mmCIF file of C-alpha atoms and ligand atoms in Angstrom:
data_model
loop_
_atom_site.group_PDB
_atom_site.id
_atom_site.type_symbol
_atom_site.label_atom_id
_atom_site.label_comp_id
_atom_site.label_asym_id
_atom_site.label_seq_id
_atom_site.Cartn_x
_atom_site.Cartn_y
_atom_site.Cartn_z
ATOM 1 C CA UNK A 1 106.393 74.301 125.475
ATOM 2 C CA UNK A 2 109.324 76.609 124.435
ATOM 3 C CA UNK A 3 107.249 77.438 121.367
ATOM 4 C CA UNK A 4 104.406 78.470 124.002
ATOM 5 C CA UNK A 5 106.554 80.380 126.165
ATOM 6 C CA UNK A 6 107.919 82.233 123.098
ATOM 7 C CA UNK A 7 104.527 83.377 121.724
ATOM 8 C CA UNK A 8 103.695 84.406 125.296
ATOM 9 C CA UNK A 9 107.014 86.752 125.213
ATOM 10 C CA UNK A 10 105.308 88.412 122.112
ATOM 11 C CA UNK A 11 101.823 88.717 122.841
ATOM 12 C CA UNK A 12 100.953 91.638 125.145
ATOM 13 C CA UNK A 13 97.837 92.216 127.526
ATOM 14 C CA UNK A 14 95.085 95.027 126.225
ATOM 15 C CA UNK A 15 96.413 97.458 128.565
ATOM 16 C CA UNK A 16 99.817 96.909 127.718
ATOM 17 C CA UNK A 17 98.811 97.315 123.805
ATOM 18 C CA UNK A 18 96.963 100.770 124.573
ATOM 19 C CA UNK A 19 99.710 102.049 126.584
ATOM 20 C CA UNK A 20 102.429 101.480 123.638
ATOM 21 C CA UNK A 21 99.909 102.978 121.173
ATOM 22 C CA UNK A 22 99.151 106.034 123.790
ATOM 23 C CA UNK A 23 103.340 106.545 124.047
ATOM 24 C CA UNK A 24 103.482 106.637 120.238
ATOM 25 C CA UNK A 25 100.491 109.408 120.190
ATOM 26 C CA UNK A 26 102.343 111.619 122.943
ATOM 27 C CA UNK A 27 102.468 115.265 122.044
ATOM 28 C CA UNK A 28 101.216 114.574 118.480
ATOM 29 C CA UNK A 29 97.404 114.885 119.511
ATOM 30 C CA UNK A 30 98.590 117.968 122.037
ATOM 31 C CA UNK A 31 99.766 119.649 118.825
ATOM 32 C CA UNK A 32 96.478 119.635 117.271
ATOM 33 C CA UNK A 33 94.454 122.747 117.146
ATOM 34 C CA UNK A 34 90.837 121.500 117.008
ATOM 35 C CA UNK A 35 91.323 118.391 119.084
ATOM 36 C CA UNK A 36 90.497 119.786 122.486
ATOM 37 C CA UNK A 37 90.721 116.456 124.191
ATOM 38 C CA UNK A 38 92.534 113.450 122.631
ATOM 39 C CA UNK A 39 93.104 109.931 123.255
ATOM 40 C CA UNK A 40 93.122 108.686 126.768
ATOM 41 C CA UNK A 41 89.549 109.763 127.855
ATOM 42 C CA UNK A 42 86.160 108.197 127.162
ATOM 43 C CA UNK A 43 85.607 110.201 124.258
ATOM 44 C CA UNK A 44 87.478 112.911 121.885
ATOM 45 C CA UNK A 45 86.467 116.128 122.291
ATOM 46 C CA UNK A 46 86.604 118.153 118.615
ATOM 47 C CA UNK A 47 86.183 121.963 118.327
ATOM 48 C CA UNK A 48 85.849 122.813 114.938
ATOM 49 C CA UNK A 49 86.885 126.310 113.883
ATOM 50 C CA UNK A 50 84.411 128.907 113.324
ATOM 51 C CA UNK A 51 83.054 128.902 109.797
ATOM 52 C CA UNK A 52 83.981 125.476 109.425
ATOM 53 C CA UNK A 53 81.943 121.990 109.896
ATOM 54 C CA UNK A 54 83.349 118.477 109.995
ATOM 55 C CA UNK A 55 83.257 115.974 107.470
ATOM 56 C CA UNK A 56 83.536 111.948 108.453
ATOM 57 C CA UNK A 57 84.275 108.787 106.640
ATOM 58 C CA UNK A 58 84.952 105.259 108.066
ATOM 59 C CA UNK A 59 86.724 102.614 106.228
ATOM 60 C CA UNK A 60 87.476 98.940 107.099
ATOM 61 C CA UNK A 61 90.660 97.149 106.229
ATOM 62 C CA UNK A 62 89.733 93.375 106.356
ATOM 63 C CA UNK A 63 92.390 90.625 106.124
ATOM 64 C CA UNK A 64 92.103 88.427 102.788
ATOM 65 C CA UNK A 65 89.901 90.982 101.437
ATOM 66 C CA UNK A 66 91.997 94.201 101.314
ATOM 67 C CA UNK A 67 95.265 92.953 102.280
ATOM 68 C CA UNK A 68 96.942 89.300 102.819
ATOM 69 C CA UNK A 69 99.361 88.932 105.493
ATOM 70 C CA UNK A 70 101.860 86.780 103.382
ATOM 71 C CA UNK A 71 101.879 89.957 100.703
ATOM 72 C CA UNK A 72 101.645 92.803 102.243
ATOM 73 C CA UNK A 73 104.254 93.875 104.578
ATOM 74 C CA UNK A 74 102.788 95.349 108.221
ATOM 75 C CA UNK A 75 103.797 98.822 107.588
ATOM 76 C CA UNK A 76 101.964 98.490 104.233
ATOM 77 C CA UNK A 77 98.779 97.296 106.210
ATOM 78 C CA UNK A 78 99.017 100.433 108.445
ATOM 79 C CA UNK A 79 99.610 102.843 105.677
ATOM 80 C CA UNK A 80 96.973 101.774 103.466
ATOM 81 C CA UNK A 81 94.162 101.482 106.041
ATOM 82 C CA UNK A 82 95.223 105.556 107.218
ATOM 83 C CA UNK A 83 95.078 106.388 103.201
ATOM 84 C CA UNK A 84 91.569 105.048 102.440
ATOM 85 C CA UNK A 85 89.961 107.512 104.789
ATOM 86 C CA UNK A 86 92.518 110.461 103.950
ATOM 87 C CA UNK A 87 91.776 109.805 100.205
ATOM 88 C CA UNK A 88 88.012 110.150 101.032
ATOM 89 C CA UNK A 89 88.730 113.446 103.112
ATOM 90 C CA UNK A 90 90.959 114.534 99.883
ATOM 91 C CA UNK A 91 88.104 113.977 97.513
ATOM 92 C CA UNK A 92 85.761 116.640 99.922
ATOM 93 C CA UNK A 93 88.503 119.119 99.664
ATOM 94 C CA UNK A 94 88.943 118.692 103.672
ATOM 95 C CA UNK A 95 91.652 119.117 105.788
ATOM 96 C CA UNK A 96 92.450 116.262 108.119
ATOM 97 C CA UNK A 97 91.762 116.571 111.791
ATOM 98 C CA UNK A 98 91.659 113.304 113.762
ATOM 99 C CA UNK A 99 91.667 109.602 112.920
ATOM 100 C CA UNK A 100 89.868 107.070 115.348
ATOM 101 C CA UNK A 101 91.222 103.279 115.057
ATOM 102 C CA UNK A 102 89.368 100.199 116.003
ATOM 103 C CA UNK A 103 91.914 97.171 115.717
ATOM 104 C CA UNK A 104 90.760 93.397 115.971
ATOM 105 C CA UNK A 105 94.044 91.362 115.770
ATOM 106 C CA UNK A 106 94.805 87.692 116.826
ATOM 107 C CA UNK A 107 96.781 87.671 120.373
ATOM 108 C CA UNK A 108 100.216 86.489 118.725
ATOM 109 C CA UNK A 109 100.314 89.571 116.378
ATOM 110 C CA UNK A 110 100.495 92.059 119.323
ATOM 111 C CA UNK A 111 104.131 92.106 119.416
ATOM 112 C CA UNK A 112 106.326 92.928 116.210
ATOM 113 C CA UNK A 113 103.465 92.530 113.607
ATOM 114 C CA UNK A 114 101.418 95.528 115.185
ATOM 115 C CA UNK A 115 104.431 97.848 116.265
ATOM 116 C CA UNK A 116 105.014 97.342 112.390
ATOM 117 C CA UNK A 117 101.360 98.204 111.398
ATOM 118 C CA UNK A 118 101.503 101.173 113.835
ATOM 119 C CA UNK A 119 105.146 102.450 112.224
ATOM 120 C CA UNK A 120 103.256 102.636 108.705
ATOM 121 C CA UNK A 121 100.250 104.143 110.135
ATOM 122 C CA UNK A 122 102.136 106.794 112.025
ATOM 123 C CA UNK A 123 104.741 107.867 109.536
ATOM 124 C CA UNK A 124 101.803 108.632 107.032
ATOM 125 C CA UNK A 125 99.650 110.113 109.865
ATOM 126 C CA UNK A 126 102.834 112.722 110.892
ATOM 127 C CA UNK A 127 103.689 113.396 107.522
ATOM 128 C CA UNK A 128 99.819 114.864 107.097
ATOM 129 C CA UNK A 129 99.519 116.201 110.459
ATOM 130 C CA UNK A 130 96.275 113.976 111.538
ATOM 131 C CA UNK A 131 96.493 113.179 115.602
ATOM 132 C CA UNK A 132 95.077 109.674 116.490
ATOM 133 C CA UNK A 133 92.262 110.440 118.859
ATOM 134 C CA UNK A 134 91.132 107.582 119.997
ATOM 135 C CA UNK A 135 89.830 103.785 119.227
ATOM 136 C CA UNK A 136 89.331 100.259 120.350
ATOM 137 C CA UNK A 137 91.512 97.209 120.663
ATOM 138 C CA UNK A 138 90.109 93.204 120.897
ATOM 139 C CA UNK A 139 91.241 89.962 120.170
ATOM 140 C CA UNK A 140 89.852 88.653 117.100
ATOM 141 C CA UNK A 141 91.134 85.205 117.620
ATOM 142 C CA UNK A 142 91.646 84.849 114.073
ATOM 143 C CA UNK A 143 91.472 87.568 111.137
ATOM 144 C CA UNK A 144 93.020 91.016 111.383
ATOM 145 C CA UNK A 145 90.676 93.991 110.716
ATOM 146 C CA UNK A 146 91.604 97.358 111.199
ATOM 147 C CA UNK A 147 88.600 100.368 111.179
ATOM 148 C CA UNK A 148 89.365 103.370 110.989
ATOM 149 C CA UNK A 149 87.459 106.451 111.162
ATOM 150 C CA UNK A 150 88.860 110.016 109.911
ATOM 151 C CA UNK A 151 87.633 113.465 110.699
ATOM 152 C CA UNK A 152 88.194 116.436 108.838
ATOM 153 C CA UNK A 153 87.272 120.083 108.115
ATOM 154 C CA UNK A 154 85.981 122.350 105.329
ATOM 155 C CA UNK A 155 84.769 125.837 105.245
ATOM 156 C CA UNK A 156 80.992 125.661 105.707
ATOM 157 C CA UNK A 157 78.669 124.404 102.864
ATOM 158 C CA UNK A 158 82.154 124.276 100.530
ATOM 159 C CA UNK A 159 82.799 120.695 100.842
ATOM 160 C CA UNK A 160 83.379 118.996 97.131
ATOM 161 C CA UNK A 161 80.184 116.576 96.454
ATOM 162 C CA UNK A 162 79.963 113.997 93.828
ATOM 163 C CA UNK A 163 76.776 115.841 92.835
ATOM 164 C CA UNK A 164 77.700 119.141 91.414
ATOM 165 C CA UNK A 165 78.900 118.077 87.995
ATOM 166 C CA UNK A 166 76.949 119.979 85.270
ATOM 167 C CA UNK A 167 76.700 118.867 81.550
ATOM 168 C CA UNK A 168 79.531 120.388 79.425
ATOM 169 C CA UNK A 169 81.973 119.993 82.382
ATOM 170 C CA UNK A 170 85.305 118.747 81.470
ATOM 171 C CA UNK A 171 86.440 115.622 83.495
ATOM 172 C CA UNK A 172 89.863 115.228 85.154
ATOM 173 C CA UNK A 173 92.282 112.759 86.666
ATOM 174 C CA UNK A 174 95.480 113.690 89.046
ATOM 175 C CA UNK A 175 98.300 111.396 88.575
ATOM 176 C CA UNK A 176 98.587 108.293 86.559
ATOM 177 C CA UNK A 177 96.415 105.311 86.882
ATOM 178 C CA UNK A 178 96.551 101.281 87.120
ATOM 179 C CA UNK A 179 99.834 101.286 88.918
ATOM 180 C CA UNK A 180 98.090 99.983 92.116
ATOM 181 C CA UNK A 181 96.639 96.974 89.958
ATOM 182 C CA UNK A 182 99.669 96.524 87.916
ATOM 183 C CA UNK A 183 101.740 96.196 91.283
ATOM 184 C CA UNK A 184 98.977 93.814 93.007
ATOM 185 C CA UNK A 185 99.271 91.677 90.029
ATOM 186 C CA UNK A 186 102.891 91.477 90.279
ATOM 187 C CA UNK A 187 102.647 90.771 94.133
ATOM 188 C CA UNK A 188 99.876 88.003 93.077
ATOM 189 C CA UNK A 189 103.247 86.402 91.196
ATOM 190 C CA UNK A 190 105.954 86.787 93.725
ATOM 191 C CA UNK A 191 104.674 87.890 97.107
ATOM 192 C CA UNK A 192 108.330 87.699 98.765
ATOM 193 C CA UNK A 193 109.758 90.428 96.094
ATOM 194 C CA UNK A 194 107.687 93.323 98.044
ATOM 195 C CA UNK A 195 108.362 92.009 101.542
ATOM 196 C CA UNK A 196 110.466 95.184 102.397
ATOM 197 C CA UNK A 197 109.865 98.545 101.185
ATOM 198 C CA UNK A 198 112.314 99.335 98.125
ATOM 199 C CA UNK A 199 113.198 103.159 97.196
ATOM 200 C CA UNK A 200 110.842 102.671 93.896
ATOM 201 C CA UNK A 201 107.292 104.043 94.300
ATOM 202 C CA UNK A 202 104.796 101.199 95.297
ATOM 203 C CA UNK A 203 101.334 102.857 93.964
ATOM 204 C CA UNK A 204 99.746 99.569 95.805
ATOM 205 C CA UNK A 205 101.393 99.060 99.050
ATOM 206 C CA UNK A 206 102.143 102.955 99.373
ATOM 207 C CA UNK A 207 99.313 104.946 97.925
ATOM 208 C CA UNK A 208 99.559 108.662 98.353
ATOM 209 C CA UNK A 209 96.530 110.406 99.456
ATOM 210 C CA UNK A 210 95.748 113.457 97.452
ATOM 211 C CA UNK A 211 95.030 115.878 100.147
ATOM 212 C CA UNK A 212 96.836 118.997 98.866
ATOM 213 C CA UNK A 213 95.379 118.394 95.546
ATOM 214 C CA UNK A 214 91.696 118.365 97.354
ATOM 215 C CA UNK A 215 92.563 121.436 99.572
ATOM 216 C CA UNK A 216 93.569 123.408 96.736
ATOM 217 C CA UNK A 217 90.690 122.309 94.465
ATOM 218 C CA UNK A 218 88.053 123.695 96.972
ATOM 219 C CA UNK A 219 89.952 127.060 97.860
ATOM 220 C CA UNK A 220 90.309 127.880 94.541
ATOM 221 C CA UNK A 221 87.058 126.933 93.485
ATOM 222 C CA UNK A 222 88.207 124.816 90.411
ATOM 223 C CA UNK A 223 86.001 121.626 90.833
ATOM 224 C CA UNK A 224 82.324 121.166 90.562
ATOM 225 C CA UNK A 225 82.447 117.748 91.490
ATOM 226 C CA UNK A 226 85.188 115.220 93.113
ATOM 227 C CA UNK A 227 85.667 111.664 94.248
ATOM 228 C CA UNK A 228 88.681 109.794 94.803
ATOM 229 C CA UNK A 229 89.565 106.758 92.607
ATOM 230 C CA UNK A 230 89.320 103.833 94.964
ATOM 231 C CA UNK A 231 87.050 101.372 93.141
ATOM 232 C CA UNK A 232 88.605 102.453 89.490
ATOM 233 C CA UNK A 233 87.942 104.602 87.147
ATOM 234 C CA UNK A 234 84.902 103.131 85.245
ATOM 235 C CA UNK A 235 83.269 102.341 88.586
ATOM 236 C CA UNK A 236 83.861 105.779 90.231
ATOM 237 C CA UNK A 237 83.119 108.169 87.388
ATOM 238 C CA UNK A 238 79.506 106.152 87.198
ATOM 239 C CA UNK A 239 79.304 107.160 90.857
ATOM 240 C CA UNK A 240 79.774 111.114 89.742
ATOM 241 C CA UNK A 241 77.295 110.636 87.093
ATOM 242 C CA UNK A 242 74.743 108.717 89.171
ATOM 243 C CA UNK A 243 74.780 111.676 91.896
ATOM 244 C CA UNK A 244 75.052 114.173 89.105
ATOM 245 C CA UNK A 245 72.454 113.087 86.867
ATOM 246 C CA UNK A 246 74.580 112.798 84.038
ATOM 247 C CA UNK A 247 76.321 110.888 81.815
ATOM 248 C CA UNK A 248 80.354 110.950 80.984
ATOM 249 C CA UNK A 249 82.148 110.351 77.640
ATOM 250 C CA UNK A 250 85.801 109.893 77.932
ATOM 251 C CA UNK A 251 88.589 109.539 75.444
ATOM 252 C CA UNK A 252 90.820 106.292 76.309
ATOM 253 C CA UNK A 253 93.951 107.923 74.334
ATOM 254 C CA UNK A 254 93.938 110.925 77.003
ATOM 255 C CA UNK A 255 93.753 108.537 80.325
ATOM 256 C CA UNK A 256 97.234 108.705 81.809
ATOM 257 C CA UNK A 257 98.310 104.846 82.372
ATOM 258 C CA UNK A 258 100.773 104.412 85.122
ATOM 259 C CA UNK A 259 104.449 102.744 83.862
ATOM 260 C CA UNK A 260 103.967 98.902 83.654
ATOM 261 C CA UNK A 261 100.202 99.270 83.860
ATOM 262 C CA UNK A 262 97.761 98.577 80.935
ATOM 263 C CA UNK A 263 94.740 100.687 79.681
ATOM 264 C CA UNK A 264 92.195 98.048 81.314
ATOM 265 C CA UNK A 265 94.017 98.300 84.912
ATOM 266 C CA UNK A 266 93.795 102.141 83.933
ATOM 267 C CA UNK A 267 90.182 102.119 83.586
ATOM 268 C CA UNK A 268 89.171 99.240 86.078
ATOM 269 C CA UNK A 269 91.812 98.768 88.675
ATOM 270 C CA UNK A 270 90.810 100.751 91.303
ATOM 271 C CA UNK A 271 92.989 101.714 94.676
ATOM 272 C CA UNK A 272 95.202 104.451 93.027
ATOM 273 C CA UNK A 273 93.524 107.009 95.302
ATOM 274 C CA UNK A 274 94.154 109.492 92.701
ATOM 275 C CA UNK A 275 91.184 112.395 92.342
ATOM 276 C CA UNK A 276 88.840 112.520 89.688
ATOM 277 C CA UNK A 277 86.992 115.690 89.561
ATOM 278 C CA UNK A 278 85.002 117.817 87.164
ATOM 279 C CA UNK A 279 85.483 121.345 86.335
ATOM 280 C CA UNK A 280 83.379 124.163 84.206
ATOM 281 C CA UNK A 281 84.946 124.288 80.474
ATOM 282 C CA UNK A 282 85.938 127.969 80.693
ATOM 283 C CA UNK A 283 88.018 127.446 83.963
ATOM 284 C CA UNK A 284 91.737 127.163 83.210
ATOM 285 C CA UNK A 285 92.880 124.305 85.372
ATOM 286 C CA UNK A 286 96.530 124.236 85.711
ATOM 287 C CA UNK A 287 98.888 121.378 84.565
ATOM 288 C CA UNK A 288 100.140 120.655 87.842
ATOM 289 C CA UNK A 289 97.886 121.351 91.182
ATOM 290 C CA UNK A 290 100.275 120.975 94.380
ATOM 291 C CA UNK A 291 103.063 119.419 92.366
ATOM 292 C CA UNK A 292 100.850 116.743 91.011
ATOM 293 C CA UNK A 293 99.670 116.331 87.163
ATOM 294 C CA UNK A 294 96.348 116.727 86.153
ATOM 295 C CA UNK A 295 94.790 115.574 82.694
ATOM 296 C CA UNK A 296 91.823 116.242 81.332
ATOM 297 C CA UNK A 297 90.178 112.655 79.889
ATOM 298 C CA UNK A 298 86.585 113.315 78.853
ATOM 299 C CA UNK A 299 83.520 115.504 79.990
ATOM 300 C CA UNK A 300 80.321 115.100 81.147
ATOM 301 C CA UNK A 301 76.937 115.044 79.303
ATOM 302 C CA UNK A 302 73.352 115.036 79.470
ATOM 303 C CA UNK A 303 71.932 111.201 79.253
ATOM 304 C CA UNK A 304 68.699 109.647 78.457
ATOM 305 C CA UNK A 305 65.752 109.534 80.476
ATOM 306 C CA UNK A 306 66.453 106.136 81.879
ATOM 307 C CA UNK A 307 69.779 104.917 81.236
ATOM 308 C CA UNK A 308 71.156 101.600 82.484
ATOM 309 C CA UNK A 309 74.220 101.744 84.879
ATOM 310 C CA UNK A 310 76.096 99.953 82.131
ATOM 311 C CA UNK A 311 75.788 102.876 79.670
ATOM 312 C CA UNK A 312 76.330 105.885 82.034
ATOM 313 C CA UNK A 313 80.172 106.109 80.952
ATOM 314 C CA UNK A 314 81.014 105.512 77.318
ATOM 315 C CA UNK A 315 84.593 105.844 75.860
ATOM 316 C CA UNK A 316 85.494 107.453 72.816
ATOM 317 C CA UNK A 317 87.348 105.229 70.403
ATOM 318 C CA UNK A 318 90.495 107.130 68.309
ATOM 319 C CA UNK A 319 87.957 106.475 64.976
ATOM 320 C CA UNK A 320 85.539 108.799 67.111
ATOM 321 C CA UNK A 321 83.152 105.722 68.108
ATOM 322 C CA UNK A 322 81.445 106.073 71.385
ATOM 323 C CA UNK A 323 81.083 102.414 73.201
ATOM 324 C CA UNK A 324 79.689 102.033 76.767
ATOM 325 C CA UNK A 325 82.339 101.027 79.506
ATOM 326 C CA UNK A 326 80.507 98.678 81.962
ATOM 327 C CA UNK A 327 81.829 99.683 85.550
ATOM 328 C CA UNK A 328 84.260 96.813 86.236
ATOM 329 C CA UNK A 329 86.082 98.164 89.204
ATOM 330 C CA UNK A 330 85.652 96.910 92.556
ATOM 331 C CA UNK A 331 82.284 96.220 94.414
ATOM 332 C CA UNK A 332 81.629 94.159 97.529
ATOM 333 C CA UNK A 333 79.209 91.020 97.138
ATOM 334 C CA UNK A 334 79.482 90.907 93.628
ATOM 335 C CA UNK A 335 80.430 87.615 92.497
ATOM 336 C CA UNK A 336 84.115 87.726 91.452
ATOM 337 C CA UNK A 337 85.255 86.865 87.782
ATOM 338 C CA UNK A 338 88.096 84.843 89.558
ATOM 339 C CA UNK A 339 87.568 82.881 92.743
ATOM 340 C CA UNK A 340 89.696 82.872 95.861
ATOM 341 C CA UNK A 341 92.407 84.802 97.303
ATOM 342 C CA UNK A 342 92.063 88.040 95.822
ATOM 343 C CA UNK A 343 93.070 91.260 98.060
ATOM 344 C CA UNK A 344 91.623 94.566 97.944
HETATM 345 MG MG1 MG B 401 86.010 107.391 98.350
#
C-alpha cells in the first residue's frame, strides 16, 4: 500500500502534465517571430517570412530501440530526441522555427523522469532558440515513445538537398566521426558510469546538431548537396550517391576519427550528427565553418549504368586500390548482426 501511495504521488494526470509543460514553454514561444500562435490552442499558427519556405522533419525516439532507460539519463533522452530533428534541419541549411512533441509515457514516469527529460530537451531548445509549439501526451502503459516534429525555414528554393552533387565534387565532413559509436560501446560495457553528465564531451549522450554550419553552407553557396550523419558515413554517403545518381570514393586516411574511436566506428557507427556535404572542386572551403572543423574525405564520381547499392561508395587504400564499402550503418527492419538489447 505504501508503495502504491508513493507511486500515486509521483504520477500526474494529463492536465497536470500539460500544465507543467505549458509553464516551461511560457514566454519562450512568445519570443518566436514566425510563431503567430504557439502552444495552447487547437493548432499552432506559423507565419513564414516573405521569400522563405518551411521545411518539416519528424523523428521517433522509441525506448529500447533509440535509447534504454537503464543506460540513458532522462536529460540525454530529451536532448537526443530534439537533436535528431534539429540535425535534419541543419542538413537542409534551415533555421529552426518550431518543435512539436508527442509523448507516450507510462504513468509512473510522469513525475521526476519526465521533468528531467524536459530539462534536457529545453536546455537544447533554448540554446538554439526553438520554441515548443504543440504536441500531445498519452499513457503508454509500457514503453516511452517521444515523437518530435521540427519546422524550419529556408530562403525559397534554396534548401540543401541530397540530390545536387555533381561528378568531380569534393566530399566533406564536419567534426570527427565514430565518437558516438565509441561512447555507446562504452555505455554497453558500463552503463552506470554515464548516469550523470560529466564535463567531458558525450558525443552519444549529448550530440551537437550542426545548425550554424548548415546555415553558413546555404548562405555562402558552398554546398551542392548535404545530409546529416545519423545512420553512418557508409550509409548516408550512399544516400547522396543514390539521390544524385553518382558514386563516391573516400580516402580512409582522410576520415577524421574521434578520439577513442576506430575507423570502423567512424565509417559505419552513425549518430554522430555531423554534416556530410559536397562542393565544386574549385570552391575554397574554409578549414573551419562556424568554429567547426571541416575536412575533405573524397570525391563524387560517375557511376556504372546499373550499380548495386554495395558498390556506390568505394574506399581508396593507401596503395591506391579501390574496394567497395558496403553500407553497414543503421537500417531499421534489417536483421541485426548481434541480436538483443541494442540502442539506437
Ligand atoms: Mg537526416
